[in-house]
């Protein structure tokens, strides 16, 4: 079946182009903050050398430092997101650059703080990098057994030295001379083996953070109606159900950003690796290759935000359906569990039911305001029939009632129109032939009256 995007791609890019003059100022602010962070980490890496030489505790401290730093940077993303959305509302004229800085504080508080899941995503990205690194090194290991390759020659020389030299000091000297003699090849091999794990693990991190900006809509809509943990469950479950549709929509709009990332990362990595300063360590090279694509992509963030804004109009009922479905299950469980009900208390149970009714009424309001429904379409339907299988098809009970109502209204309108046409026809002025006949008839009657 041919996939058709749920959103208008051309409109998203047009909106981005119309606002690029203002949004580029916000991306510039984040770029400055990012460059400051880059300078700090570059100085640290320059002092400690490669991260590979750190012990576990030091490595853990570095990861913790990165998480804290990115945590300070993440409210800027929310601020960018919120101001970009505000540009599409009636308050557009009131939005200034200072609004972007003020909104930063909102992103540091519940329910928007932590929505990007930076720490957990970073840890997963690091584990992915380690896993891909092991896989690449295994490939290199097996390639070393292929005869005639330079790698096989180096390995053979090292094994020969190991077997023939018993003195450890002499062996280390011989090993060092072999490595120096093949330094250019080893550096190139290190460059290649480090590239593939890094480019894909960084992409995983950026893609996950980009997807998590969609959480801002869920947080703003459901935050006051559910525990924080349930918000994560709601988001993950809904996107799991609609994962294929979301990903197809995501890449149909954002594939240029993905292409930009891979092209810029690859060019910056290998250009700096081959033609950059000789004293640049692999760690600083990797850090620089991460920061450059970020700086290039920041001005295009509104494309992602506009995409999620349009997609939310489609996915809002989906999230609501999953939320109400889970809420109903919990309410039913509480009502059937006397122990839980006694522990929860009638007051809390009433509050839960009130929240459930509030969201149900929100669904009805959304459908009546945006999709041509009326209050009568929901009469006699229970909550589950109202939120279950939301869609413009016969499986959705309110839709069937809506179509019956429209059909009936069209029939009534047809009768009214036919009645009006008949009445107009009766009252309409006579045409020339009818007027002539009537005049002749009147003349004839007058003559007869005179004769009599």
GROMACS .gro file of C-alpha atoms in nm:
model
  452
    1UNK     CA    1   0.000   0.000   0.000
    2UNK     CA    2   0.139   0.339  -0.101
    3UNK     CA    3   0.228   0.561   0.195
    4UNK     CA    4   0.072   0.906   0.200
    5UNK     CA    5   0.210   1.157   0.454
    6UNK     CA    6  -0.032   1.283   0.717
    7UNK     CA    7   0.103   1.634   0.691
    8UNK     CA    8   0.175   1.894   0.421
    9UNK     CA    9   0.550   1.894   0.364
   10UNK     CA   10   0.548   2.201   0.137
   11UNK     CA   11   0.358   2.405   0.395
   12UNK     CA   12   0.608   2.309   0.668
   13UNK     CA   13   0.903   2.432   0.463
   14UNK     CA   14   0.715   2.742   0.350
   15UNK     CA   15   0.644   2.833   0.713
   16UNK     CA   16   1.010   2.773   0.793
   17UNK     CA   17   1.117   3.006   0.510
   18UNK     CA   18   0.876   3.280   0.620
   19UNK     CA   19   1.017   3.283   0.975
   20UNK     CA   20   1.384   3.203   0.913
   21UNK     CA   21   1.492   3.564   0.976
   22UNK     CA   22   1.366   3.551   1.334
   23UNK     CA   23   1.442   3.188   1.419
   24UNK     CA   24   1.804   3.219   1.307
   25UNK     CA   25   1.863   3.458   1.599
   26UNK     CA   26   1.754   3.187   1.843
   27UNK     CA   27   1.971   2.924   1.677
   28UNK     CA   28   2.259   3.173   1.695
   29UNK     CA   29   2.219   3.200   2.073
   30UNK     CA   30   2.228   2.822   2.111
   31UNK     CA   31   2.532   2.811   1.881
   32UNK     CA   32   2.720   3.053   2.108
   33UNK     CA   33   2.634   2.840   2.413
   34UNK     CA   34   2.742   2.527   2.223
   35UNK     CA   35   3.077   2.682   2.124
   36UNK     CA   36   3.147   2.776   2.486
   37UNK     CA   37   3.077   2.418   2.593
   38UNK     CA   38   3.296   2.290   2.308
   39UNK     CA   39   3.588   2.512   2.414
   40UNK     CA   40   3.563   2.388   2.774
   41UNK     CA   41   3.557   2.022   2.676
   42UNK     CA   42   3.834   2.070   2.418
   43UNK     CA   43   4.059   2.216   2.689
   44UNK     CA   44   3.979   1.926   2.921
   45UNK     CA   45   4.048   1.669   2.649
   46UNK     CA   46   4.371   1.845   2.561
   47UNK     CA   47   4.484   1.797   2.920
   48UNK     CA   48   4.376   1.436   2.977
   49UNK     CA   49   4.439   1.309   2.623
   50UNK     CA   50   4.227   1.026   2.484
   51UNK     CA   51   3.922   0.911   2.678
   52UNK     CA   52   4.032   0.555   2.612
   53UNK     CA   53   4.312   0.596   2.866
   54UNK     CA   54   4.079   0.695   3.152
   55UNK     CA   55   3.988   0.455   3.430
   56UNK     CA   56   3.625   0.367   3.496
   57UNK     CA   57   3.564   0.629   3.767
   58UNK     CA   58   3.714   0.909   3.555
   59UNK     CA   59   3.514   0.797   3.254
   60UNK     CA   60   3.200   0.801   3.467
   61UNK     CA   61   3.276   1.155   3.581
   62UNK     CA   62   3.316   1.266   3.220
   63UNK     CA   63   2.977   1.118   3.128
   64UNK     CA   64   2.818   1.284   3.431
   65UNK     CA   65   2.973   1.617   3.330
   66UNK     CA   66   2.837   1.584   2.976
   67UNK     CA   67   2.490   1.503   3.109
   68UNK     CA   68   2.488   1.806   3.339
   69UNK     CA   69   2.614   2.033   3.061
   70UNK     CA   70   2.356   1.912   2.811
   71UNK     CA   71   2.094   1.945   3.085
   72UNK     CA   72   2.174   2.317   3.105
   73UNK     CA   73   2.151   2.342   2.728
   74UNK     CA   74   1.821   2.153   2.688
   75UNK     CA   75   1.590   2.437   2.814
   76UNK     CA   76   1.715   2.640   2.517
   77UNK     CA   77   1.563   2.371   2.294
   78UNK     CA   78   1.228   2.404   2.472
   79UNK     CA   79   1.247   2.783   2.447
   80UNK     CA   80   1.320   2.757   2.074
   81UNK     CA   81   1.030   2.514   2.037
   82UNK     CA   82   0.783   2.732   2.232
   83UNK     CA   83   0.872   3.058   2.057
   84UNK     CA   84   0.858   2.890   1.716
   85UNK     CA   85   0.508   2.767   1.797
   86UNK     CA   86   0.409   3.114   1.921
   87UNK     CA   87   0.496   3.258   1.580
   88UNK     CA   88   0.194   3.068   1.441
   89UNK     CA   89  -0.056   3.223   1.686
   90UNK     CA   90  -0.229   3.558   1.737
   91UNK     CA   91   0.047   3.674   1.977
   92UNK     CA   92   0.305   3.662   1.697
   93UNK     CA   93   0.348   4.042   1.693
   94UNK     CA   94   0.424   4.044   2.067
   95UNK     CA   95   0.708   3.791   2.041
   96UNK     CA   96   1.055   3.939   2.059
   97UNK     CA   97   1.406   3.800   2.091
   98UNK     CA   98   1.395   3.864   2.468
   99UNK     CA   99   1.093   3.630   2.483
  100UNK     CA  100   1.325   3.348   2.380
  101UNK     CA  101   1.556   3.414   2.676
  102UNK     CA  102   1.266   3.448   2.922
  103UNK     CA  103   1.109   3.122   2.806
  104UNK     CA  104   1.433   2.943   2.898
  105UNK     CA  105   1.320   2.945   3.263
  106UNK     CA  106   0.996   2.766   3.175
  107UNK     CA  107   1.196   2.483   3.024
  108UNK     CA  108   1.376   2.427   3.354
  109UNK     CA  109   1.052   2.345   3.542
  110UNK     CA  110   0.793   2.069   3.536
  111UNK     CA  111   0.642   1.946   3.310
  112UNK     CA  112   0.892   2.044   3.038
  113UNK     CA  113   1.221   1.979   3.214
  114UNK     CA  114   1.362   1.636   3.141
  115UNK     CA  115   1.131   1.565   2.849
  116UNK     CA  116   1.423   1.520   2.608
  117UNK     CA  117   1.560   1.233   2.821
  118UNK     CA  118   1.915   1.347   2.754
  119UNK     CA  119   2.098   1.143   3.020
  120UNK     CA  120   1.941   0.808   2.934
  121UNK     CA  121   1.973   0.873   2.560
  122UNK     CA  122   2.341   0.965   2.602
  123UNK     CA  123   2.412   0.644   2.794
  124UNK     CA  124   2.237   0.438   2.525
  125UNK     CA  125   2.435   0.619   2.255
  126UNK     CA  126   2.763   0.545   2.435
  127UNK     CA  127   2.669   0.178   2.469
  128UNK     CA  128   2.579   0.173   2.099
  129UNK     CA  129   2.918   0.329   2.019
  130UNK     CA  130   3.097   0.064   2.226
  131UNK     CA  131   2.895  -0.217   2.063
  132UNK     CA  132   2.961  -0.090   1.711
  133UNK     CA  133   3.328  -0.037   1.802
  134UNK     CA  134   3.358  -0.401   1.908
  135UNK     CA  135   3.190  -0.512   1.584
  136UNK     CA  136   3.423  -0.300   1.369
  137UNK     CA  137   3.731  -0.423   1.556
  138UNK     CA  138   3.618  -0.784   1.506
  139UNK     CA  139   3.597  -0.716   1.133
  140UNK     CA  140   3.949  -0.565   1.139
  141UNK     CA  141   4.071  -0.867   1.337
  142UNK     CA  142   3.946  -1.114   1.075
  143UNK     CA  143   4.077  -0.895   0.792
  144UNK     CA  144   4.424  -0.917   0.952
  145UNK     CA  145   4.430  -1.289   0.864
  146UNK     CA  146   4.394  -1.218   0.492
  147UNK     CA  147   4.736  -1.260   0.337
  148UNK     CA  148   4.891  -0.986   0.126
  149UNK     CA  149   4.726  -0.698   0.312
  150UNK     CA  150   4.932  -0.437   0.493
  151UNK     CA  151   4.745  -0.513   0.813
  152UNK     CA  152   4.838  -0.880   0.784
  153UNK     CA  153   5.203  -0.783   0.727
  154UNK     CA  154   5.211  -0.565   1.041
  155UNK     CA  155   5.045  -0.836   1.253
  156UNK     CA  156   5.294  -1.093   1.120
  157UNK     CA  157   5.590  -0.870   1.209
  158UNK     CA  158   5.455  -0.818   1.562
  159UNK     CA  159   5.398  -1.195   1.611
  160UNK     CA  160   5.747  -1.275   1.479
  161UNK     CA  161   5.901  -1.024   1.721
  162UNK     CA  162   5.696  -1.164   2.008
  163UNK     CA  163   5.805  -1.522   1.938
  164UNK     CA  164   6.172  -1.444   1.872
  165UNK     CA  165   6.250  -1.184   2.141
  166UNK     CA  166   6.232  -1.303   2.499
  167UNK     CA  167   6.351  -0.979   2.661
  168UNK     CA  168   6.040  -0.761   2.731
  169UNK     CA  169   6.234  -0.435   2.691
  170UNK     CA  170   6.374  -0.538   2.355
  171UNK     CA  171   6.031  -0.656   2.243
  172UNK     CA  172   5.877  -0.320   2.332
  173UNK     CA  173   6.150  -0.139   2.138
  174UNK     CA  174   6.088  -0.361   1.836
  175UNK     CA  175   5.712  -0.313   1.867
  176UNK     CA  176   5.755   0.063   1.886
  177UNK     CA  177   5.975   0.063   1.576
  178UNK     CA  178   5.714  -0.142   1.384
  179UNK     CA  179   5.438   0.098   1.485
  180UNK     CA  180   5.646   0.405   1.391
  181UNK     CA  181   5.735   0.253   1.054
  182UNK     CA  182   5.363   0.199   0.981
  183UNK     CA  183   5.236   0.510   1.162
  184UNK     CA  184   5.054   0.657   0.860
  185UNK     CA  185   4.863   0.333   0.794
  186UNK     CA  186   4.776   0.283   1.164
  187UNK     CA  187   4.648   0.640   1.194
  188UNK     CA  188   4.432   0.593   0.887
  189UNK     CA  189   4.301   0.261   1.022
  190UNK     CA  190   4.220   0.425   1.356
  191UNK     CA  191   4.043   0.706   1.173
  192UNK     CA  192   3.826   0.461   0.979
  193UNK     CA  193   3.745   0.227   1.268
  194UNK     CA  194   3.645   0.520   1.489
  195UNK     CA  195   3.427   0.685   1.225
  196UNK     CA  196   3.152   0.429   1.175
  197UNK     CA  197   3.062   0.369   1.543
  198UNK     CA  198   3.073   0.743   1.610
  199UNK     CA  199   2.863   0.864   1.315
  200UNK     CA  200   2.580   0.619   1.387
  201UNK     CA  201   2.581   0.652   1.767
  202UNK     CA  202   2.572   1.034   1.741
  203UNK     CA  203   2.291   1.007   1.486
  204UNK     CA  204   2.098   0.781   1.724
  205UNK     CA  205   2.140   1.041   1.999
  206UNK     CA  206   2.029   1.334   1.780
  207UNK     CA  207   1.737   1.145   1.624
  208UNK     CA  208   1.608   1.036   1.967
  209UNK     CA  209   1.635   1.391   2.105
  210UNK     CA  210   1.458   1.523   1.794
  211UNK     CA  211   1.178   1.269   1.837
  212UNK     CA  212   1.149   1.354   2.207
  213UNK     CA  213   1.063   1.717   2.126
  214UNK     CA  214   0.722   1.566   2.042
  215UNK     CA  215   0.690   1.499   2.418
  216UNK     CA  216   0.638   1.870   2.479
  217UNK     CA  217   0.288   1.842   2.334
  218UNK     CA  218   0.206   1.541   2.551
  219UNK     CA  219   0.344   1.717   2.859
  220UNK     CA  220   0.144   2.035   2.801
  221UNK     CA  221  -0.178   1.843   2.729
  222UNK     CA  222  -0.175   1.567   2.991
  223UNK     CA  223   0.072   1.683   3.258
  224UNK     CA  224  -0.193   1.789   3.511
  225UNK     CA  225  -0.397   1.472   3.462
  226UNK     CA  226  -0.141   1.199   3.523
  227UNK     CA  227   0.177   1.111   3.716
  228UNK     CA  228   0.508   1.195   3.553
  229UNK     CA  229   0.594   0.828   3.502
  230UNK     CA  230   0.267   0.768   3.318
  231UNK     CA  231   0.358   1.047   3.075
  232UNK     CA  232   0.661   0.846   2.963
  233UNK     CA  233   0.447   0.533   2.938
  234UNK     CA  234   0.182   0.715   2.734
  235UNK     CA  235   0.435   0.858   2.489
  236UNK     CA  236   0.628   0.535   2.441
  237UNK     CA  237   0.316   0.319   2.407
  238UNK     CA  238   0.146   0.550   2.155
  239UNK     CA  239   0.457   0.583   1.938
  240UNK     CA  240   0.510   0.208   1.962
  241UNK     CA  241   0.159   0.151   1.826
  242UNK     CA  242   0.207   0.406   1.546
  243UNK     CA  243   0.585   0.365   1.504
  244UNK     CA  244   0.582   0.283   1.134
  245UNK     CA  245   0.347   0.569   1.049
  246UNK     CA  246   0.548   0.814   1.263
  247UNK     CA  247   0.882   0.714   1.110
  248UNK     CA  248   0.747   0.734   0.754
  249UNK     CA  249   0.606   1.080   0.823
  250UNK     CA  250   0.927   1.183   1.001
  251UNK     CA  251   1.162   1.091   0.717
  252UNK     CA  252   0.927   1.213   0.444
  253UNK     CA  253   0.973   1.564   0.589
  254UNK     CA  254   1.309   1.556   0.768
  255UNK     CA  255   1.519   1.350   0.528
  256UNK     CA  256   1.708   1.664   0.411
  257UNK     CA  257   1.818   1.724   0.773
  258UNK     CA  258   1.933   1.362   0.801
  259UNK     CA  259   2.128   1.398   0.476
  260UNK     CA  260   2.285   1.724   0.596
  261UNK     CA  261   2.397   1.553   0.916
  262UNK     CA  262   2.572   1.261   0.746
  263UNK     CA  263   2.734   1.477   0.475
  264UNK     CA  264   2.861   1.747   0.714
  265UNK     CA  265   2.977   1.496   0.976
  266UNK     CA  266   3.164   1.287   0.718
  267UNK     CA  267   3.330   1.586   0.551
  268UNK     CA  268   3.434   1.752   0.879
  269UNK     CA  269   3.564   1.424   1.024
  270UNK     CA  270   3.782   1.320   0.731
  271UNK     CA  271   3.895   1.670   0.629
  272UNK     CA  272   4.013   1.738   0.984
  273UNK     CA  273   4.150   1.385   1.014
  274UNK     CA  274   4.361   1.406   0.698
  275UNK     CA  275   4.435   1.778   0.669
  276UNK     CA  276   4.381   1.910   1.022
  277UNK     CA  277   4.650   1.998   1.278
  278UNK     CA  278   4.895   1.712   1.329
  279UNK     CA  279   4.870   1.745   1.707
  280UNK     CA  280   4.490   1.699   1.710
  281UNK     CA  281   4.404   1.389   1.910
  282UNK     CA  282   4.134   1.148   1.799
  283UNK     CA  283   3.914   1.259   2.093
  284UNK     CA  284   3.926   1.627   1.994
  285UNK     CA  285   3.869   1.526   1.631
  286UNK     CA  286   3.556   1.333   1.733
  287UNK     CA  287   3.431   1.620   1.950
  288UNK     CA  288   3.484   1.873   1.671
  289UNK     CA  289   3.313   1.648   1.417
  290UNK     CA  290   3.009   1.628   1.647
  291UNK     CA  291   2.986   2.004   1.710
  292UNK     CA  292   3.016   2.117   1.345
  293UNK     CA  293   2.702   1.928   1.221
  294UNK     CA  294   2.513   2.054   1.527
  295UNK     CA  295   2.593   2.414   1.441
  296UNK     CA  296   2.491   2.357   1.079
  297UNK     CA  297   2.162   2.188   1.179
  298UNK     CA  298   2.051   2.434   1.450
  299UNK     CA  299   1.898   2.688   1.206
  300UNK     CA  300   1.688   2.403   1.061
  301UNK     CA  301   1.533   2.304   1.395
  302UNK     CA  302   1.209   2.492   1.313
  303UNK     CA  303   1.149   2.239   1.034
  304UNK     CA  304   1.140   1.968   1.301
  305UNK     CA  305   0.921   2.179   1.529
  306UNK     CA  306   0.679   2.265   1.247
  307UNK     CA  307   0.662   1.897   1.156
  308UNK     CA  308   0.566   1.798   1.509
  309UNK     CA  309   0.318   2.084   1.531
  310UNK     CA  310   0.137   1.960   1.221
  311UNK     CA  311   0.166   1.595   1.326
  312UNK     CA  312   0.016   1.672   1.668
  313UNK     CA  313  -0.309   1.773   1.498
  314UNK     CA  314  -0.327   1.420   1.360
  315UNK     CA  315  -0.184   1.233   1.661
  316UNK     CA  316  -0.366   1.421   1.937
  317UNK     CA  317  -0.666   1.184   1.919
  318UNK     CA  318  -0.429   0.884   1.920
  319UNK     CA  319  -0.258   0.993   2.241
  320UNK     CA  320  -0.596   1.075   2.393
  321UNK     CA  321  -0.732   0.733   2.298
  322UNK     CA  322  -0.439   0.552   2.462
  323UNK     CA  323  -0.460   0.779   2.768
  324UNK     CA  324  -0.833   0.726   2.817
  325UNK     CA  325  -0.802   0.354   2.753
  326UNK     CA  326  -0.541   0.321   3.029
  327UNK     CA  327  -0.734   0.553   3.260
  328UNK     CA  328  -1.051   0.350   3.214
  329UNK     CA  329  -0.867   0.027   3.292
  330UNK     CA  330  -0.730   0.174   3.614
  331UNK     CA  331  -1.072   0.306   3.717
  332UNK     CA  332  -1.236  -0.028   3.647
  333UNK     CA  333  -0.965  -0.205   3.843
  334UNK     CA  334  -1.004   0.032   4.138
  335UNK     CA  335  -1.382  -0.004   4.140
  336UNK     CA  336  -1.356  -0.382   4.134
  337UNK     CA  337  -1.082  -0.398   4.396
  338UNK     CA  338  -1.240  -0.321   4.732
  339UNK     CA  339  -0.904  -0.310   4.909
  340UNK     CA  340  -0.754  -0.066   4.662
  341UNK     CA  341  -1.067   0.147   4.669
  342UNK     CA  342  -1.059   0.168   5.048
  343UNK     CA  343  -0.692   0.257   5.041
  344UNK     CA  344  -0.734   0.516   4.768
  345UNK     CA  345  -1.036   0.674   4.928
  346UNK     CA  346  -1.356   0.798   4.773
  347UNK     CA  347  -1.217   1.148   4.730
  348UNK     CA  348  -0.919   1.040   4.519
  349UNK     CA  349  -1.137   0.806   4.317
  350UNK     CA  350  -1.377   1.091   4.246
  351UNK     CA  351  -1.083   1.308   4.137
  352UNK     CA  352  -0.965   1.035   3.900
  353UNK     CA  353  -1.312   1.006   3.751
  354UNK     CA  354  -1.327   1.384   3.715
  355UNK     CA  355  -0.996   1.387   3.525
  356UNK     CA  356  -1.126   1.107   3.304
  357UNK     CA  357  -1.444   1.303   3.225
  358UNK     CA  358  -1.237   1.617   3.161
  359UNK     CA  359  -1.026   1.447   2.895
  360UNK     CA  360  -1.337   1.283   2.745
  361UNK     CA  361  -1.498   1.627   2.716
  362UNK     CA  362  -1.174   1.759   2.565
  363UNK     CA  363  -1.203   1.497   2.292
  364UNK     CA  364  -1.562   1.602   2.223
  365UNK     CA  365  -1.462   1.969   2.214
  366UNK     CA  366  -1.179   1.899   1.970
  367UNK     CA  367  -1.407   1.701   1.738
  368UNK     CA  368  -1.687   1.961   1.745
  369UNK     CA  369  -1.452   2.254   1.683
  370UNK     CA  370  -1.229   2.101   1.417
  371UNK     CA  371  -1.406   1.809   1.251
  372UNK     CA  372  -1.769   1.914   1.200
  373UNK     CA  373  -1.924   1.713   1.484
  374UNK     CA  374  -2.212   1.835   1.701
  375UNK     CA  375  -2.305   1.758   2.061
  376UNK     CA  376  -2.595   1.543   1.939
  377UNK     CA  377  -2.346   1.304   1.774
  378UNK     CA  378  -2.224   1.197   2.118
  379UNK     CA  379  -2.559   1.159   2.292
  380UNK     CA  380  -2.627   0.811   2.425
  381UNK     CA  381  -2.263   0.701   2.380
  382UNK     CA  382  -2.044   0.596   2.670
  383UNK     CA  383  -1.687   0.722   2.716
  384UNK     CA  384  -1.527   0.422   2.547
  385UNK     CA  385  -1.739   0.464   2.232
  386UNK     CA  386  -1.638   0.832   2.220
  387UNK     CA  387  -1.261   0.787   2.240
  388UNK     CA  388  -1.213   0.436   2.099
  389UNK     CA  389  -1.105   0.407   1.732
  390UNK     CA  390  -1.122   0.781   1.670
  391UNK     CA  391  -1.131   0.839   1.295
  392UNK     CA  392  -1.339   0.933   0.994
  393UNK     CA  393  -1.468   0.582   0.924
  394UNK     CA  394  -1.769   0.360   0.993
  395UNK     CA  395  -1.598   0.186   1.288
  396UNK     CA  396  -1.624   0.506   1.495
  397UNK     CA  397  -1.971   0.539   1.652
  398UNK     CA  398  -1.989   0.924   1.658
  399UNK     CA  399  -1.886   0.929   1.291
  400UNK     CA  400  -2.182   0.706   1.199
  401UNK     CA  401  -2.417   0.936   1.390
  402UNK     CA  402  -2.255   1.237   1.224
  403UNK     CA  403  -2.309   1.092   0.876
  404UNK     CA  404  -2.670   1.001   0.957
  405UNK     CA  405  -2.729   1.357   1.080
  406UNK     CA  406  -2.569   1.511   0.769
  407UNK     CA  407  -2.771   1.281   0.544
  408UNK     CA  408  -3.090   1.378   0.722
  409UNK     CA  409  -2.999   1.748   0.707
  410UNK     CA  410  -2.925   1.718   0.335
  411UNK     CA  411  -3.266   1.553   0.283
  412UNK     CA  412  -3.443   1.829   0.476
  413UNK     CA  413  -3.250   2.094   0.285
  414UNK     CA  414  -3.349   1.926  -0.040
  415UNK     CA  415  -3.721   1.939   0.056
  416UNK     CA  416  -3.687   2.303   0.160
  417UNK     CA  417  -3.509   2.392  -0.164
  418UNK     CA  418  -3.770   2.212  -0.376
  419UNK     CA  419  -4.049   2.395  -0.188
  420UNK     CA  420  -3.877   2.728  -0.242
  421UNK     CA  421  -3.831   2.655  -0.613
  422UNK     CA  422  -4.201   2.566  -0.648
  423UNK     CA  423  -4.308   2.879  -0.463
  424UNK     CA  424  -4.073   3.098  -0.666
  425UNK     CA  425  -4.200   2.940  -0.982
  426UNK     CA  426  -4.560   3.022  -0.888
  427UNK     CA  427  -4.473   3.381  -0.799
  428UNK     CA  428  -4.231   3.432  -1.084
  429UNK     CA  429  -4.323   3.697  -1.351
  430UNK     CA  430  -4.479   3.563  -1.671
  431UNK     CA  431  -4.268   3.535  -1.982
  432UNK     CA  432  -4.361   3.721  -2.305
  433UNK     CA  433  -4.578   3.444  -2.450
  434UNK     CA  434  -4.773   3.400  -2.129
  435UNK     CA  435  -4.813   3.779  -2.098
  436UNK     CA  436  -4.946   3.798  -2.458
  437UNK     CA  437  -5.194   3.516  -2.392
  438UNK     CA  438  -5.314   3.685  -2.076
  439UNK     CA  439  -5.352   4.022  -2.256
  440UNK     CA  440  -5.552   3.856  -2.538
  441UNK     CA  441  -5.769   3.682  -2.283
  442UNK     CA  442  -5.832   4.009  -2.100
  443UNK     CA  443  -5.913   4.191  -2.431
  444UNK     CA  444  -6.156   3.918  -2.529
  445UNK     CA  445  -6.330   3.941  -2.194
  446UNK     CA  446  -6.355   4.321  -2.226
  447UNK     CA  447  -6.512   4.294  -2.574
  448UNK     CA  448  -6.766   4.044  -2.454
  449UNK     CA  449  -6.856   4.273  -2.165
  450UNK     CA  450  -6.905   4.569  -2.406
  451UNK     CA  451  -7.125   4.360  -2.639
  452UNK     CA  452  -7.344   4.259  -2.352
   0.00000   0.00000   0.00000
